[in-house]
DNA sequence: ATCAAATTTCAGAAAATACTGAAATTTCGG
DNA sequence: CCGAAATTTCAGTATTTTCTGAAATTTGAT
């Protein structure tokens, strides 16, 4: 590993826990991400000094996040991995997986909590707050879904507009009020 | 704790680790969030059966995330806590803290990695990939910043538009091409 | 300033998580 | 199918994180 790659890999190892993955998984991903060619488990284990089995589990985890893709090299029985290098694709994948793992379970818990009949004033207040949380999470979740469908270019344009979208929205409001609906 | 509140609290405890906080912290937050009145550390420790010191550390953590606010009750020396109940405010706070904790350190690592002179072809490829990642994170980071400044109403409107924003953008493109710039 | 109530700190125990190596299983070329 | 190469599983160990209780510190009413 060159010093440049080493520092990148080390950083991903350190940040791993904040991102909800562990050190090994973070480092494996970083290594695959910057590698010019697909890597096999042995190379990864060797480079990072982790056991072959640990790397195997890490790769499974990364596949479950859809952050690495399995490749086959002609005339080689081993499995090779590379990572999508398009940042937008990665962002989409992460957003989708996080929604699935971090938002959906809560949404479904909130949905059933909101169906309960409150048994006291305390429950009434609790349900009101849960309702607020539920509605926001649902809104965000649907928004993610919509945004997934935009192409990278449009998405980038939107982001670059940033707060100026507000102006656009005001403008449309005016247009609309003078037309249908 | 009523069964309704209990299930909400338990869920936050379980999800905690996916969200980058621990079980105690998740449960303390959930309890404060749905409580009709501010709670003090003793009440929380009692309700959740955690030690007073654990609750103290959990509250510190929640304060560092700006998810709970310190209150004082007249004629009582103890510290009471409540949580902002406006979902948008919570979202803003979370987005801002996550950016600070999860994106900024990586952005600064990437910035310095990109200043290095690549020592070989491998480094050249690595830097290209890092550049892609850097640019996206920076774009998102700035976008968050912009979005922070929008009021809840505008933000909600934007989200509800979802993918239809694309139409709006196309429209503006047409308008623009017929005007300045 | 005093002192009791409240909070925080921190060392060590408990629990959870990550990691390894050996064994089991799968895979695929012949 | 056979068997070597590759991958996965899993029980046990190591490490990290969380949690507690006792001691130290801070706070604020008197």
mmCIF file of C-alpha atoms (C1' of nucleotides) in Angstrom:
data_model
loop_
_atom_site.group_PDB
_atom_site.id
_atom_site.type_symbol
_atom_site.label_atom_id
_atom_site.label_comp_id
_atom_site.label_asym_id
_atom_site.label_seq_id
_atom_site.Cartn_x
_atom_site.Cartn_y
_atom_site.Cartn_z
ATOM 1 C CA UNK A 1 0.000 0.000 0.000
ATOM 2 C CA UNK A 2 1.306 3.437 -0.851
ATOM 3 C CA UNK A 3 1.229 6.039 1.944
ATOM 4 C CA UNK A 4 -1.625 7.821 0.145
ATOM 5 C CA UNK A 5 -3.795 4.719 0.015
ATOM 6 C CA UNK A 6 -2.784 3.834 3.535
ATOM 7 C CA UNK A 7 -4.071 7.073 4.979
ATOM 8 C CA UNK A 8 -7.334 6.755 3.080
ATOM 9 C CA UNK A 9 -7.822 3.200 4.310
ATOM 10 C CA UNK A 10 -6.936 4.124 7.885
ATOM 11 C CA UNK A 11 -9.427 6.965 7.879
ATOM 12 C CA UNK A 12 -12.227 4.696 6.726
ATOM 13 C CA UNK A 13 -11.300 2.282 9.465
ATOM 14 C CA UNK A 14 -11.526 5.001 12.073
ATOM 15 C CA UNK A 15 -14.765 6.472 10.745
ATOM 16 C CA UNK A 16 -16.366 3.062 10.347
ATOM 17 C CA UNK A 17 -18.036 3.033 13.728
ATOM 18 C CA UNK A 18 -19.620 6.436 13.166
ATOM 19 C CA UNK A 19 -20.982 5.165 9.881
ATOM 20 C CA UNK A 20 -22.408 1.977 11.333
ATOM 21 C CA UNK A 21 -19.838 -0.434 9.986
ATOM 22 C CA UNK A 22 -16.784 -1.759 11.749
ATOM 23 C CA UNK A 23 -13.137 -1.042 11.229
ATOM 24 C CA UNK A 24 -12.427 -4.056 9.050
ATOM 25 C CA UNK A 25 -15.398 -3.412 6.805
ATOM 26 C CA UNK A 26 -14.482 0.243 6.441
ATOM 27 C CA UNK A 27 -10.900 -0.566 5.505
ATOM 28 C CA UNK A 28 -11.855 -3.285 3.062
ATOM 29 C CA UNK A 29 -14.220 -0.927 1.328
ATOM 30 C CA UNK A 30 -11.679 1.865 1.154
ATOM 31 C CA UNK A 31 -9.078 -0.457 -0.303
ATOM 32 C CA UNK A 32 -11.400 -1.792 -2.974
ATOM 33 C CA UNK A 33 -12.673 1.683 -3.747
ATOM 34 C CA UNK A 34 -9.295 3.122 -4.665
ATOM 35 C CA UNK A 35 -7.879 0.007 -6.261
ATOM 36 C CA UNK A 36 -7.374 0.261 -10.022
ATOM 37 C CA UNK A 37 -8.312 -3.385 -10.453
ATOM 38 C CA UNK A 38 -10.656 -5.818 -8.673
ATOM 39 C CA UNK A 39 -9.180 -7.501 -5.603
ATOM 40 C CA UNK A 40 -9.628 -10.988 -4.235
ATOM 41 C CA UNK A 41 -10.080 -11.862 -0.593
ATOM 42 C CA UNK A 42 -6.525 -13.142 -0.202
ATOM 43 C CA UNK A 43 -5.011 -9.939 -1.484
ATOM 44 C CA UNK A 44 -7.194 -7.930 0.870
ATOM 45 C CA UNK A 45 -6.391 -10.116 3.872
ATOM 46 C CA UNK A 46 -2.707 -9.873 3.039
ATOM 47 C CA UNK A 47 -2.724 -6.097 2.512
ATOM 48 C CA UNK A 48 -4.708 -5.289 5.644
ATOM 49 C CA UNK A 49 -3.301 -8.083 7.837
ATOM 50 C CA UNK A 50 -6.685 -9.511 8.687
ATOM 51 C CA UNK A 51 -7.583 -13.152 8.735
ATOM 52 C CA UNK A 52 -9.058 -14.625 5.609
ATOM 53 C CA UNK A 53 -12.304 -15.380 7.444
ATOM 54 C CA UNK A 54 -12.660 -11.857 8.718
ATOM 55 C CA UNK A 55 -12.266 -10.533 5.197
ATOM 56 C CA UNK A 56 -14.828 -13.024 4.008
ATOM 57 C CA UNK A 57 -17.359 -11.710 6.515
ATOM 58 C CA UNK A 58 -16.501 -8.133 5.698
ATOM 59 C CA UNK A 59 -17.077 -8.742 2.010
ATOM 60 C CA UNK A 60 -20.435 -10.306 2.767
ATOM 61 C CA UNK A 61 -21.377 -7.211 4.730
ATOM 62 C CA UNK A 62 -20.268 -4.908 1.929
ATOM 63 C CA UNK A 63 -22.239 -6.946 -0.574
ATOM 64 C CA UNK A 64 -25.315 -6.655 1.626
ATOM 65 C CA UNK A 65 -24.865 -2.873 1.422
ATOM 66 C CA UNK A 66 -24.368 -3.247 -2.342
ATOM 67 C CA UNK A 67 -21.163 -1.256 -2.035
ATOM 68 C CA UNK A 68 -18.987 -3.857 -3.746
ATOM 69 C CA UNK A 69 -19.627 -6.015 -6.740
ATOM 70 C CA UNK A 70 -18.461 -9.541 -7.402
ATOM 71 C CA UNK A 71 -16.346 -10.000 -10.528
ATOM 72 C CA UNK A 72 -14.770 -13.012 -12.127
ATOM 73 C CA UNK A 73 -11.396 -13.035 -13.763
ATOM 74 C CA UNK A 74 -10.980 -15.420 -16.695
ATOM 75 C CA UNK A 75 -8.986 -18.513 -15.797
ATOM 76 C CA UNK A 76 -9.079 -17.781 -12.057
ATOM 77 C CA UNK A 77 -11.440 -19.516 -9.676
ATOM 78 C CA UNK A 78 -11.185 -16.866 -7.017
ATOM 79 C CA UNK A 79 -13.818 -14.198 -6.511
ATOM 80 C CA UNK A 80 -12.751 -10.653 -7.190
ATOM 81 C CA UNK A 81 -14.443 -7.505 -5.964
ATOM 82 C CA UNK A 82 -14.603 -3.958 -7.129
ATOM 83 C CA UNK A 83 -16.644 -0.951 -6.087
ATOM 84 C CA UNK A 84 -18.829 1.292 -8.208
ATOM 85 C CA UNK A 85 -16.755 4.409 -8.659
ATOM 86 C CA UNK A 86 -19.528 6.787 -9.616
ATOM 87 C CA UNK A 87 -20.157 8.873 -6.527
ATOM 88 C CA UNK A 88 -23.826 9.415 -7.365
ATOM 89 C CA UNK A 89 -24.459 5.745 -7.703
ATOM 90 C CA UNK A 90 -22.843 5.203 -4.316
ATOM 91 C CA UNK A 91 -24.934 7.933 -2.778
ATOM 92 C CA UNK A 92 -28.118 6.421 -4.172
ATOM 93 C CA UNK A 93 -27.219 2.999 -2.884
ATOM 94 C CA UNK A 94 -26.386 4.302 0.563
ATOM 95 C CA UNK A 95 -29.531 6.386 0.771
ATOM 96 C CA UNK A 96 -31.656 3.429 -0.217
ATOM 97 C CA UNK A 97 -29.999 1.017 2.213
ATOM 98 C CA UNK A 98 -30.105 3.478 5.056
ATOM 99 C CA UNK A 99 -33.747 4.131 4.449
ATOM 100 C CA UNK A 100 -34.422 0.421 4.529
ATOM 101 C CA UNK A 101 -32.389 -0.231 7.642
ATOM 102 C CA UNK A 102 -32.753 2.951 9.644
ATOM 103 C CA UNK A 103 -36.116 4.397 8.702
ATOM 104 C CA UNK A 104 -38.487 1.625 7.672
ATOM 105 C CA UNK A 105 -38.451 -0.321 10.943
ATOM 106 C CA UNK A 106 -39.217 2.867 12.852
ATOM 107 C CA UNK A 107 -41.929 3.834 10.435
ATOM 108 C CA UNK A 108 -43.661 0.523 10.914
ATOM 109 C CA UNK A 109 -43.322 0.708 14.705
ATOM 110 C CA UNK A 110 -44.830 4.212 14.632
ATOM 111 C CA UNK A 111 -47.645 3.116 12.391
ATOM 112 C CA UNK A 112 -48.774 0.462 14.792
ATOM 113 C CA UNK A 113 -48.309 2.720 17.814
ATOM 114 C CA UNK A 114 -50.587 5.266 16.158
ATOM 115 C CA UNK A 115 -53.306 2.662 15.684
ATOM 116 C CA UNK A 116 -53.513 2.014 19.424
ATOM 117 C CA UNK A 117 -56.247 3.700 21.420
ATOM 118 C CA UNK A 118 -54.534 6.005 23.938
ATOM 119 C CA UNK A 119 -55.277 4.792 27.456
ATOM 120 C CA UNK A 120 -54.564 8.091 29.249
ATOM 121 C CA UNK A 121 -53.504 11.707 28.719
ATOM 122 C CA UNK A 122 -49.870 10.701 28.768
ATOM 123 C CA UNK A 123 -50.521 8.375 25.840
ATOM 124 C CA UNK A 124 -52.408 11.087 24.004
ATOM 125 C CA UNK A 125 -49.422 13.411 24.192
ATOM 126 C CA UNK A 126 -47.070 10.585 23.261
ATOM 127 C CA UNK A 127 -49.142 9.782 20.201
ATOM 128 C CA UNK A 128 -49.174 13.402 19.069
ATOM 129 C CA UNK A 129 -45.399 13.507 19.162
ATOM 130 C CA UNK A 130 -45.150 10.149 17.427
ATOM 131 C CA UNK A 131 -47.479 11.432 14.754
ATOM 132 C CA UNK A 132 -45.151 14.353 14.044
ATOM 133 C CA UNK A 133 -42.193 12.023 13.819
ATOM 134 C CA UNK A 134 -44.071 9.550 11.675
ATOM 135 C CA UNK A 135 -45.212 12.161 9.181
ATOM 136 C CA UNK A 136 -41.744 13.577 8.749
ATOM 137 C CA UNK A 137 -40.086 10.202 8.329
ATOM 138 C CA UNK A 138 -42.712 9.191 5.829
ATOM 139 C CA UNK A 139 -42.267 12.405 3.890
ATOM 140 C CA UNK A 140 -38.506 11.950 3.806
ATOM 141 C CA UNK A 141 -38.830 8.340 2.861
ATOM 142 C CA UNK A 142 -41.068 9.142 -0.088
ATOM 143 C CA UNK A 143 -38.800 11.985 -1.065
ATOM 144 C CA UNK A 144 -35.810 9.646 -1.127
ATOM 145 C CA UNK A 145 -37.822 7.339 -3.310
ATOM 146 C CA UNK A 146 -38.585 10.136 -5.745
ATOM 147 C CA UNK A 147 -35.057 11.403 -5.773
ATOM 148 C CA UNK A 148 -33.740 7.920 -6.517
ATOM 149 C CA UNK A 149 -35.421 8.195 -9.868
ATOM 150 C CA UNK A 150 -33.760 11.414 -10.942
ATOM 151 C CA UNK A 151 -30.661 11.070 -13.090
ATOM 152 C CA UNK A 152 -27.326 12.175 -11.680
ATOM 153 C CA UNK A 153 -27.224 15.291 -13.780
ATOM 154 C CA UNK A 154 -30.586 16.616 -12.616
ATOM 155 C CA UNK A 155 -29.768 15.727 -9.047
ATOM 156 C CA UNK A 156 -26.489 17.603 -9.219
ATOM 157 C CA UNK A 157 -28.201 20.602 -10.749
ATOM 158 C CA UNK A 158 -30.769 20.601 -7.967
ATOM 159 C CA UNK A 159 -28.124 20.385 -5.292
ATOM 160 C CA UNK A 160 -26.070 23.145 -6.799
ATOM 161 C CA UNK A 161 -29.112 25.358 -6.762
ATOM 162 C CA UNK A 162 -29.360 24.818 -3.053
ATOM 163 C CA UNK A 163 -31.444 27.428 -1.327
ATOM 164 C CA UNK A 164 -32.135 29.193 -4.591
ATOM 165 C CA UNK A 165 -34.785 26.541 -5.175
ATOM 166 C CA UNK A 166 -36.889 28.604 -2.837
ATOM 167 C CA UNK A 167 -36.933 31.465 -5.349
ATOM 168 C CA UNK A 168 -37.991 29.029 -8.018
ATOM 169 C CA UNK A 169 -40.779 27.774 -5.810
ATOM 170 C CA UNK A 170 -42.060 31.282 -5.185
ATOM 171 C CA UNK A 171 -41.970 31.940 -8.885
ATOM 172 C CA UNK A 172 -43.974 28.802 -9.620
ATOM 173 C CA UNK A 173 -46.467 29.735 -6.966
ATOM 174 C CA UNK A 174 -47.088 32.948 -8.883
ATOM 175 C CA UNK A 175 -47.314 31.170 -12.220
ATOM 176 C CA UNK A 176 -49.719 28.617 -10.796
ATOM 177 C CA UNK A 177 -52.020 31.172 -9.211
ATOM 178 C CA UNK A 178 -52.488 32.664 -12.668
ATOM 179 C CA UNK A 179 -53.158 29.313 -14.377
ATOM 180 C CA UNK A 180 -54.961 25.996 -13.750
ATOM 181 C CA UNK A 181 -55.342 24.659 -10.124
ATOM 182 C CA UNK B 1 -44.497 3.675 31.665
ATOM 183 C CA UNK B 2 -47.588 2.823 29.687
ATOM 184 C CA UNK B 3 -47.314 -0.074 27.205
ATOM 185 C CA UNK B 4 -47.446 2.450 24.348
ATOM 186 C CA UNK B 5 -44.518 4.444 25.660
ATOM 187 C CA UNK B 6 -42.706 1.264 26.559
ATOM 188 C CA UNK B 7 -42.755 -0.044 23.022
ATOM 189 C CA UNK B 8 -41.583 3.275 21.638
ATOM 190 C CA UNK B 9 -38.727 3.424 24.140
ATOM 191 C CA UNK B 10 -37.751 -0.184 23.495
ATOM 192 C CA UNK B 11 -37.639 0.408 19.771
ATOM 193 C CA UNK B 12 -35.319 3.377 20.152
ATOM 194 C CA UNK B 13 -33.103 1.259 22.344
ATOM 195 C CA UNK B 14 -32.893 -1.438 19.707
ATOM 196 C CA UNK B 15 -32.345 0.965 16.823
ATOM 197 C CA UNK B 16 -29.785 2.995 18.741
ATOM 198 C CA UNK B 17 -26.779 1.120 17.458
ATOM 199 C CA UNK B 18 -27.871 1.525 13.838
ATOM 200 C CA UNK B 19 -28.206 5.233 14.456
ATOM 201 C CA UNK B 20 -24.808 5.634 16.073
ATOM 202 C CA UNK B 21 -25.959 5.983 19.667
ATOM 203 C CA UNK B 22 -26.225 3.274 22.266
ATOM 204 C CA UNK B 23 -29.219 1.617 23.813
ATOM 205 C CA UNK B 24 -29.327 3.784 26.929
ATOM 206 C CA UNK B 25 -29.035 6.992 24.967
ATOM 207 C CA UNK B 26 -31.733 5.891 22.538
ATOM 208 C CA UNK B 27 -34.122 5.007 25.328
ATOM 209 C CA UNK B 28 -33.493 8.179 27.295
ATOM 210 C CA UNK B 29 -34.200 10.230 24.220
ATOM 211 C CA UNK B 30 -37.369 8.343 23.393
ATOM 212 C CA UNK B 31 -38.643 8.759 26.926
ATOM 213 C CA UNK B 32 -37.991 12.486 26.998
ATOM 214 C CA UNK B 33 -39.421 12.917 23.526
ATOM 215 C CA UNK B 34 -42.842 11.537 24.368
ATOM 216 C CA UNK B 35 -43.048 12.886 27.888
ATOM 217 C CA UNK B 36 -45.639 15.627 28.389
ATOM 218 C CA UNK B 37 -43.368 17.378 30.888
ATOM 219 C CA UNK B 38 -39.606 17.743 31.332
ATOM 220 C CA UNK B 39 -37.938 14.899 33.202
ATOM 221 C CA UNK B 40 -35.046 14.891 35.648
ATOM 222 C CA UNK B 41 -32.234 12.382 35.698
ATOM 223 C CA UNK B 42 -33.612 10.532 38.706
ATOM 224 C CA UNK B 43 -36.974 9.988 37.095
ATOM 225 C CA UNK B 44 -35.300 8.694 33.958
ATOM 226 C CA UNK B 45 -32.967 6.377 35.878
ATOM 227 C CA UNK B 46 -35.922 5.074 37.848
ATOM 228 C CA UNK B 47 -38.172 4.558 34.827
ATOM 229 C CA UNK B 48 -35.551 2.849 32.684
ATOM 230 C CA UNK B 49 -33.747 1.033 35.514
ATOM 231 C CA UNK B 50 -30.369 2.450 34.660
ATOM 232 C CA UNK B 51 -27.860 3.785 37.113
ATOM 233 C CA UNK B 52 -27.932 7.464 37.839
ATOM 234 C CA UNK B 53 -24.424 7.865 36.403
ATOM 235 C CA UNK B 54 -25.317 6.120 33.181
ATOM 236 C CA UNK B 55 -28.250 8.460 32.733
ATOM 237 C CA UNK B 56 -26.001 11.398 33.438
ATOM 238 C CA UNK B 57 -23.633 10.338 30.655
ATOM 239 C CA UNK B 58 -26.510 9.654 28.312
ATOM 240 C CA UNK B 59 -27.925 13.119 28.896
ATOM 241 C CA UNK B 60 -24.531 14.648 28.183
ATOM 242 C CA UNK B 61 -24.434 12.757 24.911
ATOM 243 C CA UNK B 62 -27.929 13.883 23.965
ATOM 244 C CA UNK B 63 -27.027 17.460 24.793
ATOM 245 C CA UNK B 64 -23.965 17.187 22.569
ATOM 246 C CA UNK B 65 -26.323 16.180 19.761
ATOM 247 C CA UNK B 66 -28.601 19.087 20.751
ATOM 248 C CA UNK B 67 -31.503 16.660 20.926
ATOM 249 C CA UNK B 68 -32.504 17.577 24.468
ATOM 250 C CA UNK B 69 -32.673 20.899 26.220
ATOM 251 C CA UNK B 70 -31.967 21.732 29.822
ATOM 252 C CA UNK B 71 -34.847 23.283 31.763
ATOM 253 C CA UNK B 72 -35.183 24.518 35.287
ATOM 254 C CA UNK B 73 -38.265 24.105 37.394
ATOM 255 C CA UNK B 74 -38.943 26.873 39.922
ATOM 256 C CA UNK B 75 -38.103 25.862 43.459
ATOM 257 C CA UNK B 76 -36.299 22.678 42.392
ATOM 258 C CA UNK B 77 -32.562 22.392 42.200
ATOM 259 C CA UNK B 78 -32.580 19.433 39.884
ATOM 260 C CA UNK B 79 -32.019 19.723 36.168
ATOM 261 C CA UNK B 80 -34.917 18.837 33.921
ATOM 262 C CA UNK B 81 -34.783 17.933 30.263
ATOM 263 C CA UNK B 82 -37.172 18.089 27.407
ATOM 264 C CA UNK B 83 -36.843 17.549 23.692
ATOM 265 C CA UNK B 84 -37.818 19.838 20.835
ATOM 266 C CA UNK B 85 -41.014 18.340 19.505
ATOM 267 C CA UNK B 86 -41.013 19.960 16.098
ATOM 268 C CA UNK B 87 -39.942 17.249 13.702
ATOM 269 C CA UNK B 88 -38.349 19.695 11.279
ATOM 270 C CA UNK B 89 -36.237 21.228 13.950
ATOM 271 C CA UNK B 90 -35.070 17.753 14.951
ATOM 272 C CA UNK B 91 -34.275 16.909 11.362
ATOM 273 C CA UNK B 92 -32.243 20.061 10.928
ATOM 274 C CA UNK B 93 -30.303 19.411 14.099
ATOM 275 C CA UNK B 94 -29.580 15.827 13.135
ATOM 276 C CA UNK B 95 -28.527 16.764 9.619
ATOM 277 C CA UNK B 96 -26.195 19.425 10.937
ATOM 278 C CA UNK B 97 -24.613 17.184 13.578
ATOM 279 C CA UNK B 98 -24.204 14.293 11.203
ATOM 280 C CA UNK B 99 -22.567 16.512 8.672
ATOM 281 C CA UNK B 100 -20.170 17.748 11.305
ATOM 282 C CA UNK B 101 -19.351 14.303 12.670
ATOM 283 C CA UNK B 102 -19.648 12.044 9.650
ATOM 284 C CA UNK B 103 -18.767 14.192 6.668
ATOM 285 C CA UNK B 104 -16.399 16.959 7.698
ATOM 286 C CA UNK B 105 -13.561 14.763 8.961
ATOM 287 C CA UNK B 106 -13.636 12.806 5.714
ATOM 288 C CA UNK B 107 -13.771 15.947 3.652
ATOM 289 C CA UNK B 108 -10.673 17.281 5.317
ATOM 290 C CA UNK B 109 -8.830 13.970 4.944
ATOM 291 C CA UNK B 110 -9.726 13.934 1.258
ATOM 292 C CA UNK B 111 -8.632 17.518 0.780
ATOM 293 C CA UNK B 112 -5.169 16.797 2.051
ATOM 294 C CA UNK B 113 -4.931 13.521 0.142
ATOM 295 C CA UNK B 114 -5.724 15.417 -3.044
ATOM 296 C CA UNK B 115 -2.905 17.872 -2.410
ATOM 297 C CA UNK B 116 -0.321 15.076 -2.409
ATOM 298 C CA UNK B 117 1.667 14.460 -5.566
ATOM 299 C CA UNK B 118 0.822 10.944 -6.731
ATOM 300 C CA UNK B 119 3.903 8.755 -6.572
ATOM 301 C CA UNK B 120 2.748 6.091 -9.047
ATOM 302 C CA UNK B 121 -0.091 5.070 -11.335
ATOM 303 C CA UNK B 122 -1.882 3.395 -8.466
ATOM 304 C CA UNK B 123 -1.911 6.700 -6.617
ATOM 305 C CA UNK B 124 -3.155 8.495 -9.696
ATOM 306 C CA UNK B 125 -6.173 6.209 -9.905
ATOM 307 C CA UNK B 126 -6.726 6.452 -6.160
ATOM 308 C CA UNK B 127 -6.714 10.229 -6.352
ATOM 309 C CA UNK B 128 -9.213 10.256 -9.206
ATOM 310 C CA UNK B 129 -11.620 8.196 -7.158
ATOM 311 C CA UNK B 130 -11.025 10.326 -4.096
ATOM 312 C CA UNK B 131 -11.735 13.404 -6.167
ATOM 313 C CA UNK B 132 -15.122 12.015 -7.152
ATOM 314 C CA UNK B 133 -15.927 11.258 -3.549
ATOM 315 C CA UNK B 134 -14.662 14.619 -2.360
ATOM 316 C CA UNK B 135 -16.707 16.571 -4.866
ATOM 317 C CA UNK B 136 -19.902 14.758 -4.008
ATOM 318 C CA UNK B 137 -19.458 15.100 -0.268
ATOM 319 C CA UNK B 138 -18.665 18.762 -0.658
ATOM 320 C CA UNK B 139 -21.715 19.301 -2.837
ATOM 321 C CA UNK B 140 -23.932 17.531 -0.319
ATOM 322 C CA UNK B 141 -22.391 19.386 2.541
ATOM 323 C CA UNK B 142 -23.058 22.746 0.923
ATOM 324 C CA UNK B 143 -26.533 21.653 -0.012
ATOM 325 C CA UNK B 144 -27.275 20.744 3.599
ATOM 326 C CA UNK B 145 -26.024 24.151 4.578
ATOM 327 C CA UNK B 146 -28.355 25.835 2.122
ATOM 328 C CA UNK B 147 -31.287 23.709 3.091
ATOM 329 C CA UNK B 148 -30.753 24.508 6.758
ATOM 330 C CA UNK B 149 -31.711 28.050 5.949
ATOM 331 C CA UNK B 150 -35.059 27.257 4.367
ATOM 332 C CA UNK B 151 -38.067 27.472 6.643
ATOM 333 C CA UNK B 152 -39.956 24.312 7.478
ATOM 334 C CA UNK B 153 -42.850 25.182 5.210
ATOM 335 C CA UNK B 154 -40.731 25.670 2.103
ATOM 336 C CA UNK B 155 -38.765 22.538 2.886
ATOM 337 C CA UNK B 156 -41.939 20.519 3.243
ATOM 338 C CA UNK B 157 -43.265 21.901 -0.007
ATOM 339 C CA UNK B 158 -40.053 20.962 -1.769
ATOM 340 C CA UNK B 159 -40.104 17.449 -0.369
ATOM 341 C CA UNK B 160 -43.699 16.921 -1.304
ATOM 342 C CA UNK B 161 -42.889 17.916 -4.853
ATOM 343 C CA UNK B 162 -40.358 15.131 -4.951
ATOM 344 C CA UNK B 163 -39.392 14.131 -8.440
ATOM 345 C CA UNK B 164 -41.718 16.721 -9.930
ATOM 346 C CA UNK B 165 -38.970 19.241 -9.209
ATOM 347 C CA UNK B 166 -37.360 17.886 -12.324
ATOM 348 C CA UNK B 167 -40.218 19.255 -14.422
ATOM 349 C CA UNK B 168 -39.769 22.605 -12.761
ATOM 350 C CA UNK B 169 -36.098 22.538 -13.542
ATOM 351 C CA UNK B 170 -36.711 21.782 -17.188
ATOM 352 C CA UNK B 171 -39.153 24.643 -17.315
ATOM 353 C CA UNK B 172 -36.625 27.025 -15.794
ATOM 354 C CA UNK B 173 -34.012 25.877 -18.227
ATOM 355 C CA UNK B 174 -36.313 26.982 -21.006
ATOM 356 C CA UNK B 175 -37.055 30.289 -19.336
ATOM 357 C CA UNK B 176 -33.389 30.926 -18.746
ATOM 358 C CA UNK B 177 -32.308 30.116 -22.275
ATOM 359 C CA UNK B 178 -34.623 32.901 -23.382
ATOM 360 C CA UNK B 179 -33.292 35.438 -20.850
ATOM 361 C CA UNK B 180 -29.980 36.527 -19.276
ATOM 362 C CA UNK B 181 -27.063 34.007 -18.776
ATOM 363 C "C1'" DA C 1 -19.026 30.540 53.761
ATOM 364 C "C1'" DT C 2 -21.533 26.238 54.876
ATOM 365 C "C1'" DC C 3 -23.483 22.095 53.746
ATOM 366 C "C1'" DA C 4 -26.729 19.084 51.843
ATOM 367 C "C1'" DA C 5 -28.510 18.069 47.433
ATOM 368 C "C1'" DA C 6 -27.386 17.239 42.883
ATOM 369 C "C1'" DT C 7 -24.219 16.081 39.250
ATOM 370 C "C1'" DT C 8 -20.013 14.228 37.330
ATOM 371 C "C1'" DT C 9 -15.995 11.358 37.109
ATOM 372 C "C1'" DC C 10 -13.741 7.220 36.821
ATOM 373 C "C1'" DA C 11 -11.954 2.557 37.765
ATOM 374 C "C1'" DG C 12 -13.388 -1.756 37.270
ATOM 375 C "C1'" DA C 13 -17.176 -5.269 36.071
ATOM 376 C "C1'" DA C 14 -20.333 -6.823 32.657
ATOM 377 C "C1'" DA C 15 -21.891 -7.142 28.145
ATOM 378 C "C1'" DA C 16 -21.512 -6.776 23.363
ATOM 379 C "C1'" DT C 17 -18.806 -6.950 19.300
ATOM 380 C "C1'" DA C 18 -15.015 -8.132 16.430
ATOM 381 C "C1'" DC C 19 -11.524 -11.361 15.097
ATOM 382 C "C1'" DT C 20 -9.108 -15.743 14.463
ATOM 383 C "C1'" DG C 21 -8.031 -20.455 13.137
ATOM 384 C "C1'" DA C 22 -9.624 -24.849 12.367
ATOM 385 C "C1'" DA C 23 -13.058 -27.511 10.389
ATOM 386 C "C1'" DA C 24 -16.903 -27.903 7.223
ATOM 387 C "C1'" DT C 25 -18.791 -26.802 2.984
ATOM 388 C "C1'" DT C 26 -18.959 -25.306 -1.677
ATOM 389 C "C1'" DT C 27 -17.168 -24.796 -6.251
ATOM 390 C "C1'" DC C 28 -15.448 -26.020 -10.505
ATOM 391 C "C1'" DG C 29 -11.749 -27.874 -13.706
ATOM 392 C "C1'" DG C 30 -10.533 -32.190 -15.187
ATOM 393 C "C1'" DC D 1 -17.886 -37.565 -9.962
ATOM 394 C "C1'" DC D 2 -13.187 -36.544 -7.841
ATOM 395 C "C1'" DG D 3 -10.355 -33.668 -5.518
ATOM 396 C "C1'" DA D 4 -7.890 -29.475 -4.918
ATOM 397 C "C1'" DA D 5 -8.796 -24.723 -4.431
ATOM 398 C "C1'" DA D 6 -11.650 -21.457 -2.635
ATOM 399 C "C1'" DT D 7 -15.099 -19.845 0.559
ATOM 400 C "C1'" DT D 8 -17.879 -20.011 4.696
ATOM 401 C "C1'" DT D 9 -19.091 -21.260 9.323
ATOM 402 C "C1'" DC D 10 -18.503 -21.199 13.997
ATOM 403 C "C1'" DA D 11 -16.694 -21.831 18.669
ATOM 404 C "C1'" DG D 12 -13.602 -19.699 21.358
ATOM 405 C "C1'" DT D 13 -10.630 -15.567 22.367
ATOM 406 C "C1'" DA D 14 -9.584 -10.777 22.255
ATOM 407 C "C1'" DT D 15 -10.994 -6.243 22.131
ATOM 408 C "C1'" DT D 16 -14.098 -2.586 22.645
ATOM 409 C "C1'" DT D 17 -17.978 -0.539 24.516
ATOM 410 C "C1'" DT D 18 -21.314 0.038 27.964
ATOM 411 C "C1'" DC D 19 -22.714 0.269 32.612
ATOM 412 C "C1'" DT D 20 -22.303 0.611 37.657
ATOM 413 C "C1'" DG D 21 -21.249 2.261 42.289
ATOM 414 C "C1'" DA D 22 -18.349 4.806 45.039
ATOM 415 C "C1'" DA D 23 -15.885 8.906 45.467
ATOM 416 C "C1'" DA D 24 -15.095 13.598 44.021
ATOM 417 C "C1'" DT D 25 -16.896 17.814 42.548
ATOM 418 C "C1'" DT D 26 -20.219 21.307 41.769
ATOM 419 C "C1'" DT D 27 -24.254 23.945 42.897
ATOM 420 C "C1'" DG D 28 -27.150 27.057 45.215
ATOM 421 C "C1'" DA D 29 -30.199 28.030 49.267
ATOM 422 C "C1'" DT D 30 -29.483 29.635 53.635
#
